[in-house]
Short mmCIF file of C-alpha atoms in Angstrom, two decimals:
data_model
loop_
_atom_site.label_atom_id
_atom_site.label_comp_id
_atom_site.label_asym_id
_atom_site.label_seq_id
_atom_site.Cartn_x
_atom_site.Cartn_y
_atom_site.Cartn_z
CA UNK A 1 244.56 172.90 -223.87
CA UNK A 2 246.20 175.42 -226.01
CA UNK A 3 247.25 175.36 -229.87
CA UNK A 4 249.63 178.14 -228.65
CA UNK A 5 253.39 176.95 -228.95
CA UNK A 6 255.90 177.74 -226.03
CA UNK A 7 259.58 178.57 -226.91
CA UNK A 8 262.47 177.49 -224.31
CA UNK A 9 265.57 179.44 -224.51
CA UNK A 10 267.76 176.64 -222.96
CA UNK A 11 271.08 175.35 -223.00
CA UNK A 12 272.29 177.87 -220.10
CA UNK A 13 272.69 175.18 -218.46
CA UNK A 14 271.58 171.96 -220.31
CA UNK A 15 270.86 170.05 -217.18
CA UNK A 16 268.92 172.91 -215.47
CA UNK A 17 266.69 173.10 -219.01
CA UNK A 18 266.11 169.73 -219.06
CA UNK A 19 264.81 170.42 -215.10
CA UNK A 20 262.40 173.35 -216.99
CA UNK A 21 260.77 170.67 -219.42
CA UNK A 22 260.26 168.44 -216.74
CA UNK A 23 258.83 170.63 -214.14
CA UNK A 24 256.67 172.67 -216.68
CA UNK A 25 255.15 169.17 -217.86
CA UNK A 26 254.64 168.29 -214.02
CA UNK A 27 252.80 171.64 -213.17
CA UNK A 28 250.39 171.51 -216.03
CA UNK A 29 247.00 170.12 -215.04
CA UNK A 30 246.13 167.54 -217.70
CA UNK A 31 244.36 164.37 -218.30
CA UNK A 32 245.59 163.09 -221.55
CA UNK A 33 249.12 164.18 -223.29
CA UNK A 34 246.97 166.39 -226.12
CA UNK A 35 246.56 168.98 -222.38
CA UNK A 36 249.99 169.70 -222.35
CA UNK A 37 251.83 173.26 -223.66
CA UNK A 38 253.18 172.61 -226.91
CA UNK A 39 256.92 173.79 -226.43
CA UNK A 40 260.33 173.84 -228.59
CA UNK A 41 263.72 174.08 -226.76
CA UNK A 42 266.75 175.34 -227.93
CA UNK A 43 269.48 174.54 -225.97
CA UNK A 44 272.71 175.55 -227.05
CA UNK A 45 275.29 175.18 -224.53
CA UNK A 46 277.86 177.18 -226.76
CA UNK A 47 276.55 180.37 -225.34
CA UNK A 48 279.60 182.15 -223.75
CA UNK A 49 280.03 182.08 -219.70
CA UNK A 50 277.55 184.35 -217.90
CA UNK A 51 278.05 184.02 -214.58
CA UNK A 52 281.17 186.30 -213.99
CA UNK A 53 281.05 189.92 -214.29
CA UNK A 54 282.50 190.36 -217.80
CA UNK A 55 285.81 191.94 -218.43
CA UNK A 56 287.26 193.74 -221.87
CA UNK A 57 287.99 190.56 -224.35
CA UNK A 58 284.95 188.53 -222.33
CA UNK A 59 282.93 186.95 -225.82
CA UNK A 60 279.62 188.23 -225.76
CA UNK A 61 276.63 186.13 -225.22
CA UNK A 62 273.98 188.60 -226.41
CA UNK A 63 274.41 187.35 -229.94
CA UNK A 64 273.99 183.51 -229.43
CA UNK A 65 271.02 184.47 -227.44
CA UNK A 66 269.72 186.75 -229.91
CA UNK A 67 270.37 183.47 -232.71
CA UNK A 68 268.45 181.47 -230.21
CA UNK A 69 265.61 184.06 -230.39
CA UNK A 70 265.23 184.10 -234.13
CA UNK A 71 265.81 180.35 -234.28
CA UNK A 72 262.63 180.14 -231.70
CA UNK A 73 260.38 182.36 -233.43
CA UNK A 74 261.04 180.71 -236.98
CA UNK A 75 259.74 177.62 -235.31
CA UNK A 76 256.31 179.51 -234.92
CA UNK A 77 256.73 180.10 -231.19
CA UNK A 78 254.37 182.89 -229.52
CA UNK A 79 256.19 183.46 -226.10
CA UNK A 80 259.80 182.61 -224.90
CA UNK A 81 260.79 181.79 -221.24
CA UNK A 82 264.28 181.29 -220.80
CA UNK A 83 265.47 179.29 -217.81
CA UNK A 84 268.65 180.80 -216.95
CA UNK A 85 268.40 184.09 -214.33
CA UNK A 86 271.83 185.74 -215.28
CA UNK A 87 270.57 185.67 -218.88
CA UNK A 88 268.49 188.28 -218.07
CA UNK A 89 270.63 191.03 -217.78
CA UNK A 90 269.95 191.46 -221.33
CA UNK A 91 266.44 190.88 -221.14
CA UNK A 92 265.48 194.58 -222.47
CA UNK A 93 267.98 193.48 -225.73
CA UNK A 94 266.14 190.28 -226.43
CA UNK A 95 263.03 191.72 -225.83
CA UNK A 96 263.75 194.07 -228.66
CA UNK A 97 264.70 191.39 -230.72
CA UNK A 98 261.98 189.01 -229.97
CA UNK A 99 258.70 190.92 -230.54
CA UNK A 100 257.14 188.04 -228.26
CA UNK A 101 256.22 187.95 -224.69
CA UNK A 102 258.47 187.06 -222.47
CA UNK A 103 258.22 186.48 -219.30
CA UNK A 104 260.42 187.52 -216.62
CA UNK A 105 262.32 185.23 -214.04
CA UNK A 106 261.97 187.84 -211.51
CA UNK A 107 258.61 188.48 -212.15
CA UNK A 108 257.37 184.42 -211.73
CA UNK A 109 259.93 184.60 -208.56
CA UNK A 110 257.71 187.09 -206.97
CA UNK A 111 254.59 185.24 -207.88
CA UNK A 112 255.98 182.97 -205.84
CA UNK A 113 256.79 184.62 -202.96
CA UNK A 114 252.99 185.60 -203.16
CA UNK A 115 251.92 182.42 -203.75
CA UNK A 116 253.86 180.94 -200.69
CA UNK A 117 252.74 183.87 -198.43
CA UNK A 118 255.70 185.92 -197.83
CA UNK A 119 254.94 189.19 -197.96
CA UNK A 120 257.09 192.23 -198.41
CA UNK A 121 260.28 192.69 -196.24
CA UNK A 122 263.16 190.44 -195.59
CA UNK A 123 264.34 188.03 -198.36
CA UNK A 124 267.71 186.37 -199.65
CA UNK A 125 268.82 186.30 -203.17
CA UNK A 126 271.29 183.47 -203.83
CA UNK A 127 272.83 183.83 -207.79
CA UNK A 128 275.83 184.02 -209.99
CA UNK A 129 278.35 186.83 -209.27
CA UNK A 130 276.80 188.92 -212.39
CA UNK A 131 272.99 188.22 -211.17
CA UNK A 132 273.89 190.15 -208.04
CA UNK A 133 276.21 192.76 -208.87
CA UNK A 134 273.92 194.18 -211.96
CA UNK A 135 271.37 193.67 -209.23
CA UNK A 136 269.12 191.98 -211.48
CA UNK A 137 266.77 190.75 -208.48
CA UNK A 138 267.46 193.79 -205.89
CA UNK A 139 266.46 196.70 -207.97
CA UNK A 140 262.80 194.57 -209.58
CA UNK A 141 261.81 193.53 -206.18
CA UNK A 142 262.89 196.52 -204.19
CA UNK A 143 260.00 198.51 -206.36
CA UNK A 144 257.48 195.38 -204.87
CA UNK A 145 258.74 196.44 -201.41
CA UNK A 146 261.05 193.58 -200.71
CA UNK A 147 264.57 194.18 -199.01
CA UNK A 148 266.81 192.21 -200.56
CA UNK A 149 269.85 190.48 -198.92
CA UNK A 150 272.69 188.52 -200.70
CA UNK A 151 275.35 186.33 -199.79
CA UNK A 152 279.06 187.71 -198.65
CA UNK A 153 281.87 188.00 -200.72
CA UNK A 154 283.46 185.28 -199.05
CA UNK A 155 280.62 183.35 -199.13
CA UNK A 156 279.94 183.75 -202.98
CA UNK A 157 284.01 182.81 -203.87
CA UNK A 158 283.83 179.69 -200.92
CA UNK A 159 280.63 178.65 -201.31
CA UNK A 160 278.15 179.69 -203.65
CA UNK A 161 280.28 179.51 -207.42
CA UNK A 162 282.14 176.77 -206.62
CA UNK A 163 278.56 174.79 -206.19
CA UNK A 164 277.04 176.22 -209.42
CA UNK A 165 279.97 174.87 -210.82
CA UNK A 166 279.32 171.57 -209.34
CA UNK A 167 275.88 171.20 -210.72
CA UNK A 168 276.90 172.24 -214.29
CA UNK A 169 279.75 169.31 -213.80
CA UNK A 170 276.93 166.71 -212.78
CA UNK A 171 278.08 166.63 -209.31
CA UNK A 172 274.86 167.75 -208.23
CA UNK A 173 275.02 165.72 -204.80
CA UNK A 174 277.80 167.51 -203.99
CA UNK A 175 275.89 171.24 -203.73
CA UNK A 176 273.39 170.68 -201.39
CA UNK A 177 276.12 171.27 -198.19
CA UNK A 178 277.59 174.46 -199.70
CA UNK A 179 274.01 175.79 -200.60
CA UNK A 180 272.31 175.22 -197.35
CA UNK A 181 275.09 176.75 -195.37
CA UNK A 182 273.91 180.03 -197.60
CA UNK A 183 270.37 179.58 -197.07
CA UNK A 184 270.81 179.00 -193.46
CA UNK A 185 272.88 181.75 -192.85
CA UNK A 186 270.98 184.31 -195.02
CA UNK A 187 267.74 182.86 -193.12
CA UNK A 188 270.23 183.63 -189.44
CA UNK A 189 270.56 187.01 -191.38
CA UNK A 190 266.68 188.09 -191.00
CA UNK A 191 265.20 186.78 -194.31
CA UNK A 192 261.85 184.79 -194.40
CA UNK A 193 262.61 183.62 -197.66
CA UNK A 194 265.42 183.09 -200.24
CA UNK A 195 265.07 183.08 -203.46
CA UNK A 196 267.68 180.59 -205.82
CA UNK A 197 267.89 182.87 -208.54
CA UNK A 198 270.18 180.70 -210.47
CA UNK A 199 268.76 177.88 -212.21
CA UNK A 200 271.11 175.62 -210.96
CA UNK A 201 271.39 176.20 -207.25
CA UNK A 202 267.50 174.64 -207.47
CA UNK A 203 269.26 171.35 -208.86
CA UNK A 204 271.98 171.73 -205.59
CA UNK A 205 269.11 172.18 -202.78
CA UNK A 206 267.03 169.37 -204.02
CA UNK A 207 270.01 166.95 -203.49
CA UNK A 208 269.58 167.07 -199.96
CA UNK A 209 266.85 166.81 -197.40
CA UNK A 210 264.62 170.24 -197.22
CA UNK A 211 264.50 169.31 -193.40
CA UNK A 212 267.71 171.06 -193.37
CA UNK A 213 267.13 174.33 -194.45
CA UNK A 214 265.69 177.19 -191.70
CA UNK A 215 264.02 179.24 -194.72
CA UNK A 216 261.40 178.31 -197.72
CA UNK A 217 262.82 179.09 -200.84
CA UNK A 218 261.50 180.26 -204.26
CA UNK A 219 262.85 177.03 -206.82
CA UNK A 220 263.16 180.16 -209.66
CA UNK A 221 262.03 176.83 -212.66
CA UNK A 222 259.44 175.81 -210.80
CA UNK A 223 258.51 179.65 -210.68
CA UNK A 224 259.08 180.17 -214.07
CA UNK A 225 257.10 176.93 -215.47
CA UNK A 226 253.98 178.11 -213.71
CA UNK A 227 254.29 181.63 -215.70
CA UNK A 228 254.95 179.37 -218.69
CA UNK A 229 251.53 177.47 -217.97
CA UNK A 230 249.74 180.82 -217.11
CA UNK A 231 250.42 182.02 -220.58
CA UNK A 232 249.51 178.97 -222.47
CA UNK A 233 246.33 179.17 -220.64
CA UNK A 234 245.30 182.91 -221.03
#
């Protein structure tokens, strides 16, 4: 299909990479393994905690992305997806750094919402504490003329972090209860949609039957492999 070579800034969480590869090679339309996007992942689970808003002494992950970066493009890579949401908070940095497309998580999640047919208006945003806060979701898709709704405080500390946690442990079964109760309620809350815009929470909800949640929701790999495949293909 494409002698172009896809770089996968991974690691952030291993398992939820692992999820990209195999949902990427799932998506592509092929007949014969010579189809599929030639890709290189890098994951390097050393990179320092994201998830929580950072505090004076926090270690910085901006450099071990930014090594992840160079060690991508010496490999000959032309684009870089990374599948990990809160990573993009310093999207603009690794942009700089990168010289290479790369596409934005946001950007594929609102593909999506097109895709599915939900319009503008009324949408969830489930994430990590540091996805939300910096607004990372609210601020892109508020310019596309969604209204963006997030989980409560309470709701984030009870529910939300202590499942993310859960899926990085390997306890993925365990999520899907904590994780619905969000969707449902944000769904309760007016949204026709909500978006997991943490690439583990996915992981979580597909644990459990989707008979169970009252809203679709935007599976933010699955969004981001079909940006991946629209690249290799342009």
């Amino acid at each position: 299909m494409t002698d172009k070579v896809l770089g996968v800034l991974g690691g952030m969480g291993p398992l939820a990479s692992a999820q990209f590869m195999l949902r990427m090679t799932l998506l592509t339309p092929v007949s014969k393994d010579q189809d599929h996007i030639p890709a290189v992942l890098w994951s390097d689970p050393r990179v320092p905690v994201r998830g929580e808003v950072m505090r004076p002494g926090d270690a910085d992950p901006l450099p071990w992305l930014l090594r992840g970066i160079e060690g991508l493009k010496r490999a000959g890579c032309g684009a870089i997806v990374i599948p990990c949401n809160t990573a993009h908070v310093w999207y603009d940095q690794m942009v700089d750094a990168a010289g290479l497309p790369i596409p934005h998580i946001v950007d594929a999640a609102a593909l999506d919402l097109d895709r599915i047919g939900i319009r503008p208006g009324r949408i969830g945003v489930m994430g990590t504490p540091m996805t939300l806060r910096t607004k990372l979701y609210q601020q892109r898709l508020a310019s596309l003329g969604w209204e963006c709704i997030v989980p409560t405080d309470d709701q984030m500390t009870r529910l939300v972090s202590p499942a993310i946690a859960l899926v990085k442990a390997n306890q993925v079964a365990d999520a899907f209860e904590p994780l619905a109760e969000v969707v449902n309620d944000l769904a309760a809350r007016g949204a026709n949609a909500v978006v997991l815009g943490c690439t583990e929470i996915p992981l979580g909800i597909q644990a459990g039957p989707a008979s169970r949640l009252n809203a679709p929701v935007i599976d933010t790999i699955d969004a981001l492999a079909r940006s991946a495949i629209a690249w290799a293909r342009s």
